[in-house]
Amino acid sequence: MNTSFRFLILTIFIALGFITSCYDDTTSEEGEKSGIHNTNIASTENSSKDSKPTEPPPPYDVDEIDKINPEELSRQIKEIGEKIEELEKESKKHFDEYNKMAETQKGILEDIKTKKMIMRSKPVGSEEEKRAKKIFEEEKKYGKEKLKGLKEKNIILYKITRSIEEAKSEKYKLEEKQEYFLKRQKEKKKKKKLN
Protein backbone atom coordinates (compact mmCIF):
# COMPACT_ATOMS: atom_id res chain seq x y z
CA MET A 1 0.00 0.00 0.00
CA ASN A 2 1.51 3.36 -0.91
CA THR A 3 2.26 6.12 1.59
CA SER A 4 -0.55 8.44 0.52
CA PHE A 5 -3.16 5.71 1.11
CA ARG A 6 -1.68 4.85 4.53
CA PHE A 7 -2.02 8.39 5.88
CA LEU A 8 -5.42 8.89 4.23
CA ILE A 9 -6.82 5.73 5.86
CA LEU A 10 -5.35 6.68 9.24
CA THR A 11 -6.88 10.18 9.02
CA ILE A 12 -10.30 8.76 8.09
CA PHE A 13 -10.08 6.25 10.96
CA ILE A 14 -9.23 8.99 13.47
CA ALA A 15 -11.87 11.36 12.09
CA LEU A 16 -14.56 8.68 12.31
CA GLY A 17 -13.41 7.75 15.81
CA PHE A 18 -13.67 11.40 16.81
CA ILE A 19 -17.17 11.71 15.37
CA THR A 20 -18.30 8.52 17.16
CA SER A 21 -16.76 9.65 20.45
CA CYS A 22 -18.39 13.06 20.26
CA TYR A 23 -21.80 11.83 19.17
CA ASP A 24 -24.36 12.05 21.92
CA ASP A 25 -28.17 12.23 21.83
CA THR A 26 -28.10 15.46 23.81
CA THR A 27 -25.35 17.09 21.75
CA SER A 28 -25.86 15.65 18.24
CA GLU A 29 -27.79 18.68 16.96
CA GLU A 30 -25.08 21.02 18.23
CA GLY A 31 -22.41 18.77 16.70
CA GLU A 32 -24.04 18.95 13.28
CA LYS A 33 -24.26 22.75 13.50
CA SER A 34 -20.57 23.02 14.37
CA GLY A 35 -19.50 20.72 11.53
CA ILE A 36 -18.21 17.73 13.50
CA HIS A 37 -19.52 15.44 10.78
CA ASN A 38 -17.57 17.24 8.04
CA THR A 39 -14.60 14.99 7.30
CA ASN A 40 -13.37 16.88 4.23
CA ILE A 41 -10.13 14.98 3.78
CA ALA A 42 -7.88 15.22 0.72
CA SER A 43 -8.42 12.25 -1.57
CA THR A 44 -5.56 10.35 -3.14
CA GLU A 45 -5.27 8.74 -6.55
CA ASN A 46 -4.43 5.09 -7.03
CA SER A 47 -0.84 5.51 -8.18
CA SER A 48 2.24 3.91 -6.67
CA LYS A 49 4.90 6.31 -5.46
CA ASP A 50 7.79 4.18 -6.64
CA SER A 51 6.43 2.81 -9.90
CA LYS A 52 7.45 4.06 -13.32
CA PRO A 53 4.84 5.13 -15.86
CA THR A 54 3.49 2.14 -17.74
CA GLU A 55 2.75 3.95 -21.02
CA PRO A 56 5.25 3.39 -23.85
CA PRO A 57 7.73 6.19 -24.55
CA PRO A 58 6.44 8.66 -27.13
CA PRO A 59 7.81 8.49 -30.69
CA TYR A 60 10.50 11.13 -30.98
CA ASP A 61 11.16 13.50 -33.84
CA VAL A 62 14.57 12.43 -35.17
CA ASP A 63 15.64 16.01 -35.96
CA GLU A 64 14.64 17.11 -32.46
CA ILE A 65 16.61 14.23 -30.88
CA ASP A 66 19.68 15.02 -32.98
CA LYS A 67 19.59 18.62 -31.72
CA ILE A 68 19.66 17.54 -28.06
CA ASN A 69 22.44 18.93 -25.93
CA PRO A 70 23.47 15.80 -23.94
CA GLU A 71 25.12 17.84 -21.16
CA GLU A 72 21.96 19.93 -20.72
CA LEU A 73 19.81 16.80 -20.67
CA SER A 74 22.07 15.17 -18.06
CA ARG A 75 21.91 18.37 -15.98
CA GLN A 76 18.09 18.35 -16.11
CA ILE A 77 17.97 14.69 -15.04
CA LYS A 78 20.39 15.38 -12.17
CA GLU A 79 18.41 18.43 -11.01
CA ILE A 80 15.08 16.60 -11.05
CA GLY A 81 16.70 13.69 -9.17
CA GLU A 82 17.88 16.13 -6.48
CA LYS A 83 14.40 17.66 -6.35
CA ILE A 84 12.91 14.18 -5.77
CA GLU A 85 15.38 13.52 -2.93
CA GLU A 86 14.45 16.84 -1.27
CA LEU A 87 10.74 16.17 -1.62
CA GLU A 88 11.15 12.67 -0.15
CA LYS A 89 13.06 14.13 2.85
CA GLU A 90 10.29 16.69 3.32
CA SER A 91 7.66 13.96 3.00
CA LYS A 92 9.40 11.86 5.69
CA LYS A 93 9.58 14.85 8.06
CA HIS A 94 5.87 15.65 7.60
CA PHE A 95 4.90 11.98 7.84
CA ASP A 96 6.77 11.65 11.19
CA GLU A 97 4.94 14.75 12.45
CA TYR A 98 1.68 13.33 11.13
CA ASN A 99 2.20 10.06 13.04
CA LYS A 100 2.84 11.99 16.30
CA MET A 101 -0.29 14.08 15.73
CA ALA A 102 -2.29 10.91 15.02
CA GLU A 103 -1.09 9.34 18.29
CA THR A 104 -2.09 12.51 20.19
CA GLN A 105 -5.51 12.42 18.53
CA LYS A 106 -6.01 8.80 19.58
CA GLY A 107 -5.30 9.82 23.17
CA ILE A 108 -7.80 12.66 22.92
CA LEU A 109 -10.41 10.21 21.61
CA GLU A 110 -9.94 8.02 24.67
CA ASP A 111 -10.28 11.08 26.95
CA ILE A 112 -13.48 12.13 25.17
CA LYS A 113 -14.97 8.63 25.58
CA THR A 114 -14.07 8.61 29.29
CA LYS A 115 -15.48 12.09 29.92
CA LYS A 116 -18.68 11.21 28.04
CA MET A 117 -19.12 8.09 30.23
CA ILE A 118 -18.58 10.18 33.37
CA MET A 119 -21.11 12.77 32.16
CA ARG A 120 -23.72 10.06 31.46
CA SER A 121 -23.17 8.47 34.87
CA LYS A 122 -24.27 11.65 36.68
CA PRO A 123 -27.91 12.24 37.64
CA VAL A 124 -29.76 14.08 34.85
CA GLY A 125 -30.08 17.82 35.53
CA SER A 126 -27.72 17.71 38.55
CA GLU A 127 -24.81 20.11 39.14
CA GLU A 128 -22.42 17.14 38.76
CA GLU A 129 -23.86 16.43 35.31
CA LYS A 130 -23.50 20.11 34.29
CA ARG A 131 -19.85 20.17 35.43
CA ALA A 132 -19.11 16.86 33.68
CA LYS A 133 -20.84 18.11 30.52
CA LYS A 134 -18.73 21.30 30.56
CA ILE A 135 -15.51 19.25 30.86
CA PHE A 136 -16.71 16.93 28.08
CA GLU A 137 -17.52 19.89 25.78
CA GLU A 138 -14.08 21.45 26.43
CA GLU A 139 -12.34 18.17 25.58
CA LYS A 140 -14.49 17.80 22.46
CA LYS A 141 -13.58 21.37 21.34
CA TYR A 142 -9.88 20.63 21.92
CA GLY A 143 -10.22 17.41 19.92
CA LYS A 144 -11.85 19.28 17.03
CA GLU A 145 -8.95 21.77 16.91
CA LYS A 146 -6.39 18.97 16.87
CA LEU A 147 -8.34 17.05 14.20
CA LYS A 148 -8.27 20.16 12.01
CA GLY A 149 -4.46 20.20 12.27
CA LEU A 150 -4.34 16.51 11.37
CA LYS A 151 -6.47 17.11 8.26
CA GLU A 152 -4.22 20.02 7.22
CA LYS A 153 -1.14 17.82 7.61
CA ASN A 154 -2.86 15.16 5.50
CA ILE A 155 -3.38 17.72 2.70
CA ILE A 156 0.30 18.78 2.87
CA LEU A 157 1.39 15.14 2.61
CA TYR A 158 -0.96 14.56 -0.30
CA LYS A 159 0.48 17.56 -2.20
CA ILE A 160 4.08 16.46 -1.55
CA THR A 161 3.27 12.91 -2.68
CA ARG A 162 1.72 14.24 -5.89
CA SER A 163 4.78 16.44 -6.50
CA ILE A 164 7.07 13.41 -6.04
CA GLU A 165 4.98 11.36 -8.49
CA GLU A 166 5.00 14.17 -11.06
CA ALA A 167 8.77 14.72 -10.68
CA LYS A 168 9.43 10.97 -11.05
CA SER A 169 7.28 10.87 -14.17
CA GLU A 170 9.18 13.83 -15.63
CA LYS A 171 12.53 12.22 -14.76
CA TYR A 172 11.44 8.99 -16.42
CA LYS A 173 10.51 10.88 -19.61
CA LEU A 174 13.87 12.67 -19.67
CA GLU A 175 15.72 9.38 -19.11
CA GLU A 176 13.76 7.80 -21.97
CA LYS A 177 14.74 10.71 -24.21
CA GLN A 178 18.39 10.37 -23.12
CA GLU A 179 18.31 6.64 -23.79
CA TYR A 180 16.87 7.22 -27.26
CA PHE A 181 19.48 9.93 -27.97
CA LEU A 182 22.35 7.62 -26.95
CA LYS A 183 20.89 4.82 -29.06
CA ARG A 184 20.72 7.20 -32.06
CA GLN A 185 24.32 8.28 -31.51
CA LYS A 186 25.46 4.66 -31.33
CA GLU A 187 23.61 3.81 -34.56
CA LYS A 188 25.09 6.83 -36.33
CA LYS A 189 28.63 5.81 -35.28
CA LYS A 190 28.02 2.26 -36.46
CA LYS A 191 26.82 3.49 -39.89
CA LYS A 192 29.84 5.77 -40.15
CA LYS A 193 32.19 2.84 -39.53
CA LEU A 194 30.43 0.70 -42.13
CA ASN A 195 30.73 3.46 -44.72
PDB file of C-alpha atoms in Angstrom:
ATOM      1  CA  MET A   1       0.000   0.000   0.000  1.00  0.00           C
ATOM      2  CA  ASN A   2       1.511   3.357  -0.912  1.00  0.00           C
ATOM      3  CA  THR A   3       2.260   6.120   1.593  1.00  0.00           C
ATOM      4  CA  SER A   4      -0.550   8.440   0.517  1.00  0.00           C
ATOM      5  CA  PHE A   5      -3.164   5.712   1.113  1.00  0.00           C
ATOM      6  CA  ARG A   6      -1.681   4.851   4.527  1.00  0.00           C
ATOM      7  CA  PHE A   7      -2.017   8.388   5.878  1.00  0.00           C
ATOM      8  CA  LEU A   8      -5.420   8.888   4.226  1.00  0.00           C
ATOM      9  CA  ILE A   9      -6.824   5.729   5.860  1.00  0.00           C
ATOM     10  CA  LEU A  10      -5.354   6.677   9.239  1.00  0.00           C
ATOM     11  CA  THR A  11      -6.883  10.176   9.019  1.00  0.00           C
ATOM     12  CA  ILE A  12     -10.300   8.763   8.090  1.00  0.00           C
ATOM     13  CA  PHE A  13     -10.083   6.254  10.959  1.00  0.00           C
ATOM     14  CA  ILE A  14      -9.228   8.991  13.473  1.00  0.00           C
ATOM     15  CA  ALA A  15     -11.872  11.365  12.089  1.00  0.00           C
ATOM     16  CA  LEU A  16     -14.562   8.677  12.313  1.00  0.00           C
ATOM     17  CA  GLY A  17     -13.414   7.748  15.813  1.00  0.00           C
ATOM     18  CA  PHE A  18     -13.665  11.400  16.814  1.00  0.00           C
ATOM     19  CA  ILE A  19     -17.174  11.715  15.373  1.00  0.00           C
ATOM     20  CA  THR A  20     -18.297   8.525  17.163  1.00  0.00           C
ATOM     21  CA  SER A  21     -16.763   9.652  20.448  1.00  0.00           C
ATOM     22  CA  CYS A  22     -18.386  13.065  20.259  1.00  0.00           C
ATOM     23  CA  TYR A  23     -21.799  11.834  19.166  1.00  0.00           C
ATOM     24  CA  ASP A  24     -24.364  12.046  21.922  1.00  0.00           C
ATOM     25  CA  ASP A  25     -28.167  12.227  21.826  1.00  0.00           C
ATOM     26  CA  THR A  26     -28.104  15.457  23.813  1.00  0.00           C
ATOM     27  CA  THR A  27     -25.354  17.088  21.746  1.00  0.00           C
ATOM     28  CA  SER A  28     -25.857  15.653  18.243  1.00  0.00           C
ATOM     29  CA  GLU A  29     -27.786  18.678  16.957  1.00  0.00           C
ATOM     30  CA  GLU A  30     -25.079  21.024  18.230  1.00  0.00           C
ATOM     31  CA  GLY A  31     -22.413  18.765  16.702  1.00  0.00           C
ATOM     32  CA  GLU A  32     -24.045  18.948  13.279  1.00  0.00           C
ATOM     33  CA  LYS A  33     -24.264  22.746  13.502  1.00  0.00           C
ATOM     34  CA  SER A  34     -20.567  23.018  14.370  1.00  0.00           C
ATOM     35  CA  GLY A  35     -19.505  20.720  11.528  1.00  0.00           C
ATOM     36  CA  ILE A  36     -18.212  17.725  13.502  1.00  0.00           C
ATOM     37  CA  HIS A  37     -19.519  15.441  10.777  1.00  0.00           C
ATOM     38  CA  ASN A  38     -17.571  17.242   8.043  1.00  0.00           C
ATOM     39  CA  THR A  39     -14.596  14.990   7.299  1.00  0.00           C
ATOM     40  CA  ASN A  40     -13.373  16.876   4.234  1.00  0.00           C
ATOM     41  CA  ILE A  41     -10.130  14.981   3.779  1.00  0.00           C
ATOM     42  CA  ALA A  42      -7.882  15.224   0.722  1.00  0.00           C
ATOM     43  CA  SER A  43      -8.423  12.253  -1.574  1.00  0.00           C
ATOM     44  CA  THR A  44      -5.562  10.346  -3.143  1.00  0.00           C
ATOM     45  CA  GLU A  45      -5.272   8.744  -6.552  1.00  0.00           C
ATOM     46  CA  ASN A  46      -4.427   5.089  -7.032  1.00  0.00           C
ATOM     47  CA  SER A  47      -0.838   5.505  -8.176  1.00  0.00           C
ATOM     48  CA  SER A  48       2.239   3.908  -6.665  1.00  0.00           C
ATOM     49  CA  LYS A  49       4.901   6.313  -5.465  1.00  0.00           C
ATOM     50  CA  ASP A  50       7.795   4.175  -6.637  1.00  0.00           C
ATOM     51  CA  SER A  51       6.425   2.806  -9.905  1.00  0.00           C
ATOM     52  CA  LYS A  52       7.454   4.061 -13.322  1.00  0.00           C
ATOM     53  CA  PRO A  53       4.836   5.134 -15.858  1.00  0.00           C
ATOM     54  CA  THR A  54       3.489   2.138 -17.742  1.00  0.00           C
ATOM     55  CA  GLU A  55       2.755   3.953 -21.017  1.00  0.00           C
ATOM     56  CA  PRO A  56       5.252   3.388 -23.847  1.00  0.00           C
ATOM     57  CA  PRO A  57       7.732   6.185 -24.555  1.00  0.00           C
ATOM     58  CA  PRO A  58       6.439   8.663 -27.130  1.00  0.00           C
ATOM     59  CA  PRO A  59       7.808   8.490 -30.688  1.00  0.00           C
ATOM     60  CA  TYR A  60      10.502  11.127 -30.981  1.00  0.00           C
ATOM     61  CA  ASP A  61      11.162  13.498 -33.845  1.00  0.00           C
ATOM     62  CA  VAL A  62      14.572  12.434 -35.173  1.00  0.00           C
ATOM     63  CA  ASP A  63      15.637  16.009 -35.956  1.00  0.00           C
ATOM     64  CA  GLU A  64      14.637  17.105 -32.456  1.00  0.00           C
ATOM     65  CA  ILE A  65      16.608  14.235 -30.884  1.00  0.00           C
ATOM     66  CA  ASP A  66      19.682  15.020 -32.978  1.00  0.00           C
ATOM     67  CA  LYS A  67      19.591  18.620 -31.718  1.00  0.00           C
ATOM     68  CA  ILE A  68      19.659  17.543 -28.062  1.00  0.00           C
ATOM     69  CA  ASN A  69      22.440  18.931 -25.930  1.00  0.00           C
ATOM     70  CA  PRO A  70      23.475  15.799 -23.941  1.00  0.00           C
ATOM     71  CA  GLU A  71      25.124  17.843 -21.156  1.00  0.00           C
ATOM     72  CA  GLU A  72      21.965  19.927 -20.724  1.00  0.00           C
ATOM     73  CA  LEU A  73      19.806  16.803 -20.671  1.00  0.00           C
ATOM     74  CA  SER A  74      22.073  15.174 -18.062  1.00  0.00           C
ATOM     75  CA  ARG A  75      21.914  18.367 -15.978  1.00  0.00           C
ATOM     76  CA  GLN A  76      18.089  18.351 -16.108  1.00  0.00           C
ATOM     77  CA  ILE A  77      17.965  14.688 -15.043  1.00  0.00           C
ATOM     78  CA  LYS A  78      20.386  15.382 -12.168  1.00  0.00           C
ATOM     79  CA  GLU A  79      18.405  18.426 -11.012  1.00  0.00           C
ATOM     80  CA  ILE A  80      15.077  16.602 -11.046  1.00  0.00           C
ATOM     81  CA  GLY A  81      16.699  13.689  -9.170  1.00  0.00           C
ATOM     82  CA  GLU A  82      17.877  16.127  -6.478  1.00  0.00           C
ATOM     83  CA  LYS A  83      14.396  17.661  -6.350  1.00  0.00           C
ATOM     84  CA  ILE A  84      12.907  14.184  -5.772  1.00  0.00           C
ATOM     85  CA  GLU A  85      15.381  13.523  -2.927  1.00  0.00           C
ATOM     86  CA  GLU A  86      14.454  16.842  -1.268  1.00  0.00           C
ATOM     87  CA  LEU A  87      10.740  16.166  -1.620  1.00  0.00           C
ATOM     88  CA  GLU A  88      11.155  12.670  -0.149  1.00  0.00           C
ATOM     89  CA  LYS A  89      13.059  14.127   2.846  1.00  0.00           C
ATOM     90  CA  GLU A  90      10.292  16.692   3.317  1.00  0.00           C
ATOM     91  CA  SER A  91       7.659  13.962   3.001  1.00  0.00           C
ATOM     92  CA  LYS A  92       9.398  11.860   5.685  1.00  0.00           C
ATOM     93  CA  LYS A  93       9.580  14.849   8.056  1.00  0.00           C
ATOM     94  CA  HIS A  94       5.867  15.645   7.603  1.00  0.00           C
ATOM     95  CA  PHE A  95       4.901  11.982   7.842  1.00  0.00           C
ATOM     96  CA  ASP A  96       6.769  11.645  11.186  1.00  0.00           C
ATOM     97  CA  GLU A  97       4.938  14.755  12.448  1.00  0.00           C
ATOM     98  CA  TYR A  98       1.681  13.334  11.132  1.00  0.00           C
ATOM     99  CA  ASN A  99       2.204  10.057  13.043  1.00  0.00           C
ATOM    100  CA  LYS A 100       2.845  11.987  16.299  1.00  0.00           C
ATOM    101  CA  MET A 101      -0.294  14.080  15.726  1.00  0.00           C
ATOM    102  CA  ALA A 102      -2.293  10.911  15.024  1.00  0.00           C
ATOM    103  CA  GLU A 103      -1.095   9.343  18.288  1.00  0.00           C
ATOM    104  CA  THR A 104      -2.088  12.510  20.186  1.00  0.00           C
ATOM    105  CA  GLN A 105      -5.508  12.420  18.528  1.00  0.00           C
ATOM    106  CA  LYS A 106      -6.014   8.800  19.578  1.00  0.00           C
ATOM    107  CA  GLY A 107      -5.295   9.816  23.172  1.00  0.00           C
ATOM    108  CA  ILE A 108      -7.802  12.660  22.920  1.00  0.00           C
ATOM    109  CA  LEU A 109     -10.414  10.212  21.606  1.00  0.00           C
ATOM    110  CA  GLU A 110      -9.940   8.024  24.673  1.00  0.00           C
ATOM    111  CA  ASP A 111     -10.283  11.076  26.952  1.00  0.00           C
ATOM    112  CA  ILE A 112     -13.482  12.133  25.170  1.00  0.00           C
ATOM    113  CA  LYS A 113     -14.970   8.633  25.583  1.00  0.00           C
ATOM    114  CA  THR A 114     -14.070   8.614  29.288  1.00  0.00           C
ATOM    115  CA  LYS A 115     -15.484  12.089  29.921  1.00  0.00           C
ATOM    116  CA  LYS A 116     -18.681  11.206  28.040  1.00  0.00           C
ATOM    117  CA  MET A 117     -19.121   8.093  30.226  1.00  0.00           C
ATOM    118  CA  ILE A 118     -18.579  10.184  33.372  1.00  0.00           C
ATOM    119  CA  MET A 119     -21.115  12.772  32.159  1.00  0.00           C
ATOM    120  CA  ARG A 120     -23.717  10.063  31.456  1.00  0.00           C
ATOM    121  CA  SER A 121     -23.171   8.469  34.867  1.00  0.00           C
ATOM    122  CA  LYS A 122     -24.267  11.647  36.682  1.00  0.00           C
ATOM    123  CA  PRO A 123     -27.913  12.240  37.637  1.00  0.00           C
ATOM    124  CA  VAL A 124     -29.762  14.083  34.854  1.00  0.00           C
ATOM    125  CA  GLY A 125     -30.075  17.823  35.531  1.00  0.00           C
ATOM    126  CA  SER A 126     -27.721  17.710  38.550  1.00  0.00           C
ATOM    127  CA  GLU A 127     -24.806  20.114  39.137  1.00  0.00           C
ATOM    128  CA  GLU A 128     -22.422  17.143  38.764  1.00  0.00           C
ATOM    129  CA  GLU A 129     -23.859  16.429  35.306  1.00  0.00           C
ATOM    130  CA  LYS A 130     -23.495  20.110  34.294  1.00  0.00           C
ATOM    131  CA  ARG A 131     -19.849  20.169  35.432  1.00  0.00           C
ATOM    132  CA  ALA A 132     -19.106  16.858  33.684  1.00  0.00           C
ATOM    133  CA  LYS A 133     -20.839  18.106  30.523  1.00  0.00           C
ATOM    134  CA  LYS A 134     -18.733  21.296  30.563  1.00  0.00           C
ATOM    135  CA  ILE A 135     -15.509  19.254  30.861  1.00  0.00           C
ATOM    136  CA  PHE A 136     -16.706  16.926  28.081  1.00  0.00           C
ATOM    137  CA  GLU A 137     -17.516  19.891  25.785  1.00  0.00           C
ATOM    138  CA  GLU A 138     -14.077  21.453  26.432  1.00  0.00           C
ATOM    139  CA  GLU A 139     -12.338  18.169  25.581  1.00  0.00           C
ATOM    140  CA  LYS A 140     -14.488  17.804  22.455  1.00  0.00           C
ATOM    141  CA  LYS A 141     -13.582  21.367  21.343  1.00  0.00           C
ATOM    142  CA  TYR A 142      -9.882  20.626  21.921  1.00  0.00           C
ATOM    143  CA  GLY A 143     -10.222  17.414  19.922  1.00  0.00           C
ATOM    144  CA  LYS A 144     -11.848  19.280  17.030  1.00  0.00           C
ATOM    145  CA  GLU A 145      -8.951  21.773  16.914  1.00  0.00           C
ATOM    146  CA  LYS A 146      -6.388  18.966  16.868  1.00  0.00           C
ATOM    147  CA  LEU A 147      -8.341  17.055  14.203  1.00  0.00           C
ATOM    148  CA  LYS A 148      -8.267  20.165  12.005  1.00  0.00           C
ATOM    149  CA  GLY A 149      -4.464  20.204  12.272  1.00  0.00           C
ATOM    150  CA  LEU A 150      -4.340  16.508  11.370  1.00  0.00           C
ATOM    151  CA  LYS A 151      -6.471  17.114   8.256  1.00  0.00           C
ATOM    152  CA  GLU A 152      -4.222  20.020   7.217  1.00  0.00           C
ATOM    153  CA  LYS A 153      -1.140  17.820   7.610  1.00  0.00           C
ATOM    154  CA  ASN A 154      -2.865  15.155   5.496  1.00  0.00           C
ATOM    155  CA  ILE A 155      -3.376  17.716   2.702  1.00  0.00           C
ATOM    156  CA  ILE A 156       0.295  18.779   2.874  1.00  0.00           C
ATOM    157  CA  LEU A 157       1.388  15.141   2.607  1.00  0.00           C
ATOM    158  CA  TYR A 158      -0.958  14.557  -0.301  1.00  0.00           C
ATOM    159  CA  LYS A 159       0.476  17.555  -2.199  1.00  0.00           C
ATOM    160  CA  ILE A 160       4.076  16.462  -1.548  1.00  0.00           C
ATOM    161  CA  THR A 161       3.274  12.908  -2.684  1.00  0.00           C
ATOM    162  CA  ARG A 162       1.717  14.241  -5.888  1.00  0.00           C
ATOM    163  CA  SER A 163       4.785  16.442  -6.498  1.00  0.00           C
ATOM    164  CA  ILE A 164       7.067  13.409  -6.041  1.00  0.00           C
ATOM    165  CA  GLU A 165       4.979  11.360  -8.491  1.00  0.00           C
ATOM    166  CA  GLU A 166       5.000  14.171 -11.065  1.00  0.00           C
ATOM    167  CA  ALA A 167       8.767  14.716 -10.683  1.00  0.00           C
ATOM    168  CA  LYS A 168       9.427  10.971 -11.054  1.00  0.00           C
ATOM    169  CA  SER A 169       7.277  10.869 -14.168  1.00  0.00           C
ATOM    170  CA  GLU A 170       9.178  13.833 -15.632  1.00  0.00           C
ATOM    171  CA  LYS A 171      12.530  12.221 -14.763  1.00  0.00           C
ATOM    172  CA  TYR A 172      11.441   8.991 -16.418  1.00  0.00           C
ATOM    173  CA  LYS A 173      10.506  10.875 -19.615  1.00  0.00           C
ATOM    174  CA  LEU A 174      13.873  12.670 -19.668  1.00  0.00           C
ATOM    175  CA  GLU A 175      15.722   9.383 -19.114  1.00  0.00           C
ATOM    176  CA  GLU A 176      13.763   7.801 -21.972  1.00  0.00           C
ATOM    177  CA  LYS A 177      14.742  10.711 -24.206  1.00  0.00           C
ATOM    178  CA  GLN A 178      18.386  10.375 -23.115  1.00  0.00           C
ATOM    179  CA  GLU A 179      18.311   6.638 -23.787  1.00  0.00           C
ATOM    180  CA  TYR A 180      16.867   7.221 -27.265  1.00  0.00           C
ATOM    181  CA  PHE A 181      19.477   9.926 -27.969  1.00  0.00           C
ATOM    182  CA  LEU A 182      22.346   7.618 -26.948  1.00  0.00           C
ATOM    183  CA  LYS A 183      20.895   4.821 -29.065  1.00  0.00           C
ATOM    184  CA  ARG A 184      20.717   7.197 -32.056  1.00  0.00           C
ATOM    185  CA  GLN A 185      24.322   8.277 -31.512  1.00  0.00           C
ATOM    186  CA  LYS A 186      25.459   4.663 -31.328  1.00  0.00           C
ATOM    187  CA  GLU A 187      23.610   3.808 -34.556  1.00  0.00           C
ATOM    188  CA  LYS A 188      25.092   6.830 -36.328  1.00  0.00           C
ATOM    189  CA  LYS A 189      28.633   5.813 -35.276  1.00  0.00           C
ATOM    190  CA  LYS A 190      28.017   2.261 -36.457  1.00  0.00           C
ATOM    191  CA  LYS A 191      26.815   3.491 -39.886  1.00  0.00           C
ATOM    192  CA  LYS A 192      29.840   5.772 -40.148  1.00  0.00           C
ATOM    193  CA  LYS A 193      32.194   2.843 -39.532  1.00  0.00           C
ATOM    194  CA  LEU A 194      30.429   0.700 -42.133  1.00  0.00           C
ATOM    195  CA  ASN A 195      30.725   3.463 -44.718  1.00  0.00           C
TER     196      ASN A 195
END
